[in-house]
Short mmCIF file of C-alpha atoms and ligand atoms in Angstrom, two decimals:
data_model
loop_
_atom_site.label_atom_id
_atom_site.label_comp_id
_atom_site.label_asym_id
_atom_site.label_seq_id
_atom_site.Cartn_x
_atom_site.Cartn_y
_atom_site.Cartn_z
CA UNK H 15 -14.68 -0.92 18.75
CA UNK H 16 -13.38 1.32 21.08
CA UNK H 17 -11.14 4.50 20.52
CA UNK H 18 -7.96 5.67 22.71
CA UNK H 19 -7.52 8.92 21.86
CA UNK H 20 -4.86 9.39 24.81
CA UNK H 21 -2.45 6.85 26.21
CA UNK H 22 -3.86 6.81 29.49
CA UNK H 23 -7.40 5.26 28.39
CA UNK H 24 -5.82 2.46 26.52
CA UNK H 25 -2.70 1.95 29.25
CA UNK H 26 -5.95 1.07 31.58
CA UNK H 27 -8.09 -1.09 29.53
CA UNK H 28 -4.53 -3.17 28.71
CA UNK H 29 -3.95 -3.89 32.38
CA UNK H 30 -7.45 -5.66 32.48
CA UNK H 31 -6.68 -7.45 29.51
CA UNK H 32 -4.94 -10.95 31.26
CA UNK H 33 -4.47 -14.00 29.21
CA UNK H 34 -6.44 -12.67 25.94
CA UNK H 35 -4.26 -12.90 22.79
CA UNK H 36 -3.50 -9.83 21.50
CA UNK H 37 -3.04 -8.86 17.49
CA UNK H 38 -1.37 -5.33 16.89
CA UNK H 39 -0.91 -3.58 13.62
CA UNK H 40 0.57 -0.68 14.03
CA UNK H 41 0.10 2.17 10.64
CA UNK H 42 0.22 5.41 9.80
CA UNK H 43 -2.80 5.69 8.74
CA UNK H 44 -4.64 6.24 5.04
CA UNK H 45 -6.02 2.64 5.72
CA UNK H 46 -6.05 0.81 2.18
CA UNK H 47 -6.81 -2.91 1.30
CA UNK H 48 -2.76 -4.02 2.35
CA UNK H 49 -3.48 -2.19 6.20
CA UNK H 50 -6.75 -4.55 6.10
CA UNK H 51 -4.85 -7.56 5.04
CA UNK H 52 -2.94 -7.49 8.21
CA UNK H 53 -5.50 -6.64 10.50
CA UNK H 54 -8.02 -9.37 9.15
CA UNK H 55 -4.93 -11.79 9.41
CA UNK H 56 -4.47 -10.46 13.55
CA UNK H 57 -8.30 -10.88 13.38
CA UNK H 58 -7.87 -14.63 12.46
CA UNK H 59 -4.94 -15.46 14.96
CA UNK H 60 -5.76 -13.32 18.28
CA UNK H 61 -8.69 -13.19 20.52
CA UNK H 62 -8.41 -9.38 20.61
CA UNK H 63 -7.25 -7.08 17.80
CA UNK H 64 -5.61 -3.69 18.27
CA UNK H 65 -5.12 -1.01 15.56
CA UNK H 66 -2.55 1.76 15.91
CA UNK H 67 -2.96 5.02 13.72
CA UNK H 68 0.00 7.57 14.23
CA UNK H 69 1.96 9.19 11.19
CA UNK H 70 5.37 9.26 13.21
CA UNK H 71 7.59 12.96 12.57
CA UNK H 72 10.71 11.44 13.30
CA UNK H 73 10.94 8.91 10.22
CA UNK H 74 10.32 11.68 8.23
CA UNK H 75 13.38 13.52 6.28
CA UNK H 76 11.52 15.82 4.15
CA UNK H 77 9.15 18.14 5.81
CA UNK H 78 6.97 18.46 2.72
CA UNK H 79 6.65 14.76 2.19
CA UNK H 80 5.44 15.05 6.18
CA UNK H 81 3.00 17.97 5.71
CA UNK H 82 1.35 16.13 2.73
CA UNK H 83 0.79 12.41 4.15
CA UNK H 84 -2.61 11.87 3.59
CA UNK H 85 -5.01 12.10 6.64
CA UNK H 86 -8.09 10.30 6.75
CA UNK H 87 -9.18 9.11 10.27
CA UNK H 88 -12.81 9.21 10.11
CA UNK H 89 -12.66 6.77 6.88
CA UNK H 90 -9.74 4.66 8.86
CA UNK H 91 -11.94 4.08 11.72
CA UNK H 92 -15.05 2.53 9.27
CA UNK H 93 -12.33 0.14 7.56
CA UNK H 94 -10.99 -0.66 10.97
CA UNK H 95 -14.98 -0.82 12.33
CA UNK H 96 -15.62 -3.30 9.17
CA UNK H 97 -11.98 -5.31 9.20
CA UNK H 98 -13.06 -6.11 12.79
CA UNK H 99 -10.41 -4.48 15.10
CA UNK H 100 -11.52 -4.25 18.91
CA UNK H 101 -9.26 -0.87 19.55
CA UNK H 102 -8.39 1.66 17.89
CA UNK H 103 -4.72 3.80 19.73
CA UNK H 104 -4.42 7.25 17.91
CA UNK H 105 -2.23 9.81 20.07
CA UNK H 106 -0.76 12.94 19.18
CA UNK H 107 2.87 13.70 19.29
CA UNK H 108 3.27 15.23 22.41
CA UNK H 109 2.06 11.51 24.07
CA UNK H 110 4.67 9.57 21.89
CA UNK H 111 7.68 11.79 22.47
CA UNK H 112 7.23 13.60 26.04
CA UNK H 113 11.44 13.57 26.00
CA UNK H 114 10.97 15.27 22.67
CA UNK H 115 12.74 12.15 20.84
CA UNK H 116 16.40 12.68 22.97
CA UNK H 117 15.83 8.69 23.45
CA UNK H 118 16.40 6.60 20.27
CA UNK H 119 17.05 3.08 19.21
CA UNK H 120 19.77 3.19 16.19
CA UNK H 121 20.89 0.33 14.16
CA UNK H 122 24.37 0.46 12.65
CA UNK H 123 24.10 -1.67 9.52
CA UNK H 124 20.82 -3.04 7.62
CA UNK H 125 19.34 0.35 8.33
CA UNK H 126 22.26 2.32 6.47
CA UNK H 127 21.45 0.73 2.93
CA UNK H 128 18.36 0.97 0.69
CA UNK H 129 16.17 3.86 1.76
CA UNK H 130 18.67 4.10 5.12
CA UNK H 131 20.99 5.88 2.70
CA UNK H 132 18.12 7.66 0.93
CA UNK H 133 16.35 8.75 3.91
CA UNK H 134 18.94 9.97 6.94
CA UNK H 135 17.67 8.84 9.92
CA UNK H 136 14.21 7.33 9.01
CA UNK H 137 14.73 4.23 10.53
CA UNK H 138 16.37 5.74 14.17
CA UNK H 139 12.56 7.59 13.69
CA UNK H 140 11.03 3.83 12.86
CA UNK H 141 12.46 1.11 15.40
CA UNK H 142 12.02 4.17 17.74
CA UNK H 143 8.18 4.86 17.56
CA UNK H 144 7.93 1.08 16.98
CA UNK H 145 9.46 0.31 20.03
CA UNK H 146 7.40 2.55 22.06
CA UNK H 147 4.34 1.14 19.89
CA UNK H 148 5.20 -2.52 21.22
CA UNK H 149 5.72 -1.72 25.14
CA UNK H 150 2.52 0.43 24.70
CA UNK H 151 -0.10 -2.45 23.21
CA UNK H 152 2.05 -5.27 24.79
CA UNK H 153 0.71 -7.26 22.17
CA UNK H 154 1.26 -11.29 21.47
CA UNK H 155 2.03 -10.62 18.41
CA UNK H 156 2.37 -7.53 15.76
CA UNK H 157 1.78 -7.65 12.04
CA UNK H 158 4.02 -5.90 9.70
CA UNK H 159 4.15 -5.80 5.70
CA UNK H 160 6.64 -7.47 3.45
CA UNK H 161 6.13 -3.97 1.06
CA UNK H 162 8.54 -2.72 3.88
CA UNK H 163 10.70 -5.45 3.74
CA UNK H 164 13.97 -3.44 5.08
CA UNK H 165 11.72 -2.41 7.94
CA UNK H 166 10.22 -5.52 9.08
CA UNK H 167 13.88 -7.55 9.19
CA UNK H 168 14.94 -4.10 10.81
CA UNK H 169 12.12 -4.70 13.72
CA UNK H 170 13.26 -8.77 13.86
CA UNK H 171 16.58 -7.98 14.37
CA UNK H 172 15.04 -5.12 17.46
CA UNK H 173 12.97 -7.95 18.84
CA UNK H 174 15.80 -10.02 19.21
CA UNK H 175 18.42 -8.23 20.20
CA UNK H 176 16.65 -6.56 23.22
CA UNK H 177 14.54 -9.78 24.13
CA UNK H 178 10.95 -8.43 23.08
CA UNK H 179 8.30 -10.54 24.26
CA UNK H 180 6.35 -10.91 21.24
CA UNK H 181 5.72 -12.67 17.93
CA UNK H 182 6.61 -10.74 14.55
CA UNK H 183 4.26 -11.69 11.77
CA UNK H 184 4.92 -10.98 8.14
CA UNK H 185 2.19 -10.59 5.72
CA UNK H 186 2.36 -10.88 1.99
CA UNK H 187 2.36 -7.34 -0.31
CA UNK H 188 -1.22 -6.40 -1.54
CA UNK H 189 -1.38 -5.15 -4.76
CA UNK H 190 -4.03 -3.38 -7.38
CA UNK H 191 -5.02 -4.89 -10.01
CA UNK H 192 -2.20 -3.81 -12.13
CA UNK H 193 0.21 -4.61 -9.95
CA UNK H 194 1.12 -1.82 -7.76
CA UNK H 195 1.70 -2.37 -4.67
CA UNK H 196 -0.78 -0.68 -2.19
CA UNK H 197 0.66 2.34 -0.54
CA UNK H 198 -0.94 5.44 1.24
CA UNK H 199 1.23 7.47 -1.09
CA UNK H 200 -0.56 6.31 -4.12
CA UNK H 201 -3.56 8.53 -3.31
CA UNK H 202 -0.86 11.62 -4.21
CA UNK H 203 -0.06 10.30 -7.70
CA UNK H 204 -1.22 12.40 -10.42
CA UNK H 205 -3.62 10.71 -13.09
CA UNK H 206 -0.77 10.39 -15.79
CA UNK H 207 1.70 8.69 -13.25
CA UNK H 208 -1.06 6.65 -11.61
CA UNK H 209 -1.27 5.27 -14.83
CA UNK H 210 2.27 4.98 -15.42
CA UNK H 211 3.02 3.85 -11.84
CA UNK H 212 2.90 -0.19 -12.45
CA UNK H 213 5.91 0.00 -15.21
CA UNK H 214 8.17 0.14 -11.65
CA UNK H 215 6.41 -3.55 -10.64
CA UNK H 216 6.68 -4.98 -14.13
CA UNK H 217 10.71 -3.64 -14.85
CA UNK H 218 12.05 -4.44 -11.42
CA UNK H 219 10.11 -8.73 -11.21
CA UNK H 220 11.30 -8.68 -14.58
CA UNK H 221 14.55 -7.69 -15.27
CA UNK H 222 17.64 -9.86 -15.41
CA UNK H 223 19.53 -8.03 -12.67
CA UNK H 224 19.55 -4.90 -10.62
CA UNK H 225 21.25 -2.93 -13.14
CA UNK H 226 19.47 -3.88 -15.79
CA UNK H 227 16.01 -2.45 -13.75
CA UNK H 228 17.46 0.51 -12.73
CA UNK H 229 18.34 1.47 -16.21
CA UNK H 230 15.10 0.29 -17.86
CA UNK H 231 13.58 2.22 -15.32
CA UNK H 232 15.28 5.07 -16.07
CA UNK H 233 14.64 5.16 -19.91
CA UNK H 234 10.76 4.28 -18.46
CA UNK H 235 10.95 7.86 -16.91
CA UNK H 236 11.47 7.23 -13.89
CA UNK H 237 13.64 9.01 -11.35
CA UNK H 238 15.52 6.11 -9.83
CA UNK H 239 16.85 6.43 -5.82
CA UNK H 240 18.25 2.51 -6.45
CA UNK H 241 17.66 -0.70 -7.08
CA UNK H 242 19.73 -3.46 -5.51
CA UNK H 243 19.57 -7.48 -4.67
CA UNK H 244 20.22 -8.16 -1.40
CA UNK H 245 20.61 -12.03 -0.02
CA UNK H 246 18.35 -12.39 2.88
CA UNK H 247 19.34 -15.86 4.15
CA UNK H 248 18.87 -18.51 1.12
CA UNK H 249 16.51 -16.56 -0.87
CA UNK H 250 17.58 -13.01 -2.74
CA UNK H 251 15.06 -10.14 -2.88
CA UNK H 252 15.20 -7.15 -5.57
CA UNK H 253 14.72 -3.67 -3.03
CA UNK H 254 13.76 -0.38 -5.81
CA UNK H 255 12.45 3.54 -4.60
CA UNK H 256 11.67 5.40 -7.24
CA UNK H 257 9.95 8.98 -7.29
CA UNK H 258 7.51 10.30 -9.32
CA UNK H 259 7.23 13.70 -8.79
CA UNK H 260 6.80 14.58 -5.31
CA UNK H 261 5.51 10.90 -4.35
CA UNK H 262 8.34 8.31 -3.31
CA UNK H 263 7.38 4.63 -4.12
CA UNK H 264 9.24 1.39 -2.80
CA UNK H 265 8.70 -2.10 -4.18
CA UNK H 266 10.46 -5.32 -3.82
CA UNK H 267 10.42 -8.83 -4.73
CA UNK H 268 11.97 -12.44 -4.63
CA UNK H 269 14.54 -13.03 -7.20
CA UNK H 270 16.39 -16.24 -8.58
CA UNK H 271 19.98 -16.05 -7.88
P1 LIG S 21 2.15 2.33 6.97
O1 LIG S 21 0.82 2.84 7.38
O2 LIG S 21 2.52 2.65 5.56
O3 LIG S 21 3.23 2.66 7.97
O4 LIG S 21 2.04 0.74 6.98
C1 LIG S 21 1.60 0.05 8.12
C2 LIG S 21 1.84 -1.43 7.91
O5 LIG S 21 1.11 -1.87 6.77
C3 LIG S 21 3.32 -1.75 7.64
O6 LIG S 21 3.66 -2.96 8.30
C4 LIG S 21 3.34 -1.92 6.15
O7 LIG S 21 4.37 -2.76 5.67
C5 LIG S 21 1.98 -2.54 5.88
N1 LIG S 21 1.59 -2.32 4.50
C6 LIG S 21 1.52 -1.13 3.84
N2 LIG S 21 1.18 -1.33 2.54
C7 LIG S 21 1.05 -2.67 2.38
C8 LIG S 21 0.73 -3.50 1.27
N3 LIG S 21 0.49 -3.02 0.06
N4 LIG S 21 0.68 -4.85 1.47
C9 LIG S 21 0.94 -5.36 2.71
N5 LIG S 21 1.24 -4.63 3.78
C10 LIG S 21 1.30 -3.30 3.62
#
């Protein structure tokens, strides 16, 4: 496996890299089982895999949330060693945004809703640094997760509107045992809401509507940001955010109509 540190080193080795496949799953890092999931399913379908580890500033509305995403590179690398990815891209900020972010890609509608209206400007920060992520690995195709729904048919909708030349997989959420879904944020969870942390799985697949989750959730103790079903062509998916103390979790799942 071999580690770009700067731009530069992995801009080279891509230029020598004709007529390969390549798989790219781009993260933020704090690898867990759902981040392995994607890269063992680029594994499967590419003839060279590509990892990308860079916790991005500018999707970030709350500084503290920022400051306290969990770091863990040297343990990301092993998983990423072990799940069998071939490179490994990991710059700093200054090589992502040498205009200092005055270039953006903005999306006017899906992007405004869900955590749009929760978070200002998170997704500008997202379909930005994703953007730059795709024209950086070139890839064949990149792997996203259905946990971030709103986000992957955000990135679709970039593909196609400015003719990307590349495939956008969606993987299936990865869950614990109990049902939560995977997320780097989980590690911040305090023991008592770790415990309590699955009630937001269990309320929102099985509640009769949105309404009805968000106020079961509520009496559950929960601090609700919404809950809403949204028709994505024939099928309808249940979105939820939630926050338990200082840790923000999304979920979301299929619904019947
Ligand atoms: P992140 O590091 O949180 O930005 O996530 C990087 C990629 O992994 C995104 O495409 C996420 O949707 C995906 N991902 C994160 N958690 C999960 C999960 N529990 N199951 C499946 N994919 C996930």
């Amino acid at each position: 496996m071999i580690l770009h540190s700067h731009l530069d080193s992995w801009l080279e080795t891509r230029r020598r890299l004709t007529g390969q496949s390549i798989g790219f799953v781009p993260t933020m890092g704090a690898l867990h089982a759902g981040h392995v999931s994607l890269i063992e399913r680029a594994r499967r379908e590419n003839e060279i895999v590509v990892l990308s580890i860079f916790v991005n500033p500018t999707q970030f509305d709350d500084p503290g949330d920022l400051a306290q995403y969990p770091k863990t590179l040297e343990s990301d690398l092993e998983m990423a060693r072990k799940s069998g990815c071939d490179h490994v891209i990991f710059p700093n900020e200054r090589q992502m945004y040498p205009d200092g972010y005055r270039y953006r890609v903005s999306e006017n509608e899906l992007s405004k809703i869900l955590c749009g209206a929760h978070r200002l400007g998170h997704f500008d920060g997202v379909l930005t640094v994703v953007l730059k992520l795709l024209h950086i690995a070139q890839p064949t195709r990149a792997y996203f997760g259905e946990k971030d729904f709103q986000q992957l048919e955000l990135v679709r909708g970039m593909v196609k509107s400015f003719f990307l030349p590349v495939e956008i997989v969606s993987c299936a959420i990865v869950r614990e045992g109990d049902g939560l879904a995977m997320s780097s944020r989980n590690t911040r969870l305090s023991h008592v809401d770790r415990k309590h942390a699955p009630h937001f799985h269990q309320i929102l697949t099985q509640a009769a509507n949105a309404d009805e989750a968000r106020r079961a959730l509520t009496e559950d103790g929960f601090d609700v940001d919404y809950v809403e079903d949204i028709a994505f062509g024939p099928s309808t998916r249940r979105f939820g955010a939630v926050r338990m103390g200082p840790v923000r979790l999304i979920d979301n799942c299929e619904v019947q109509r």
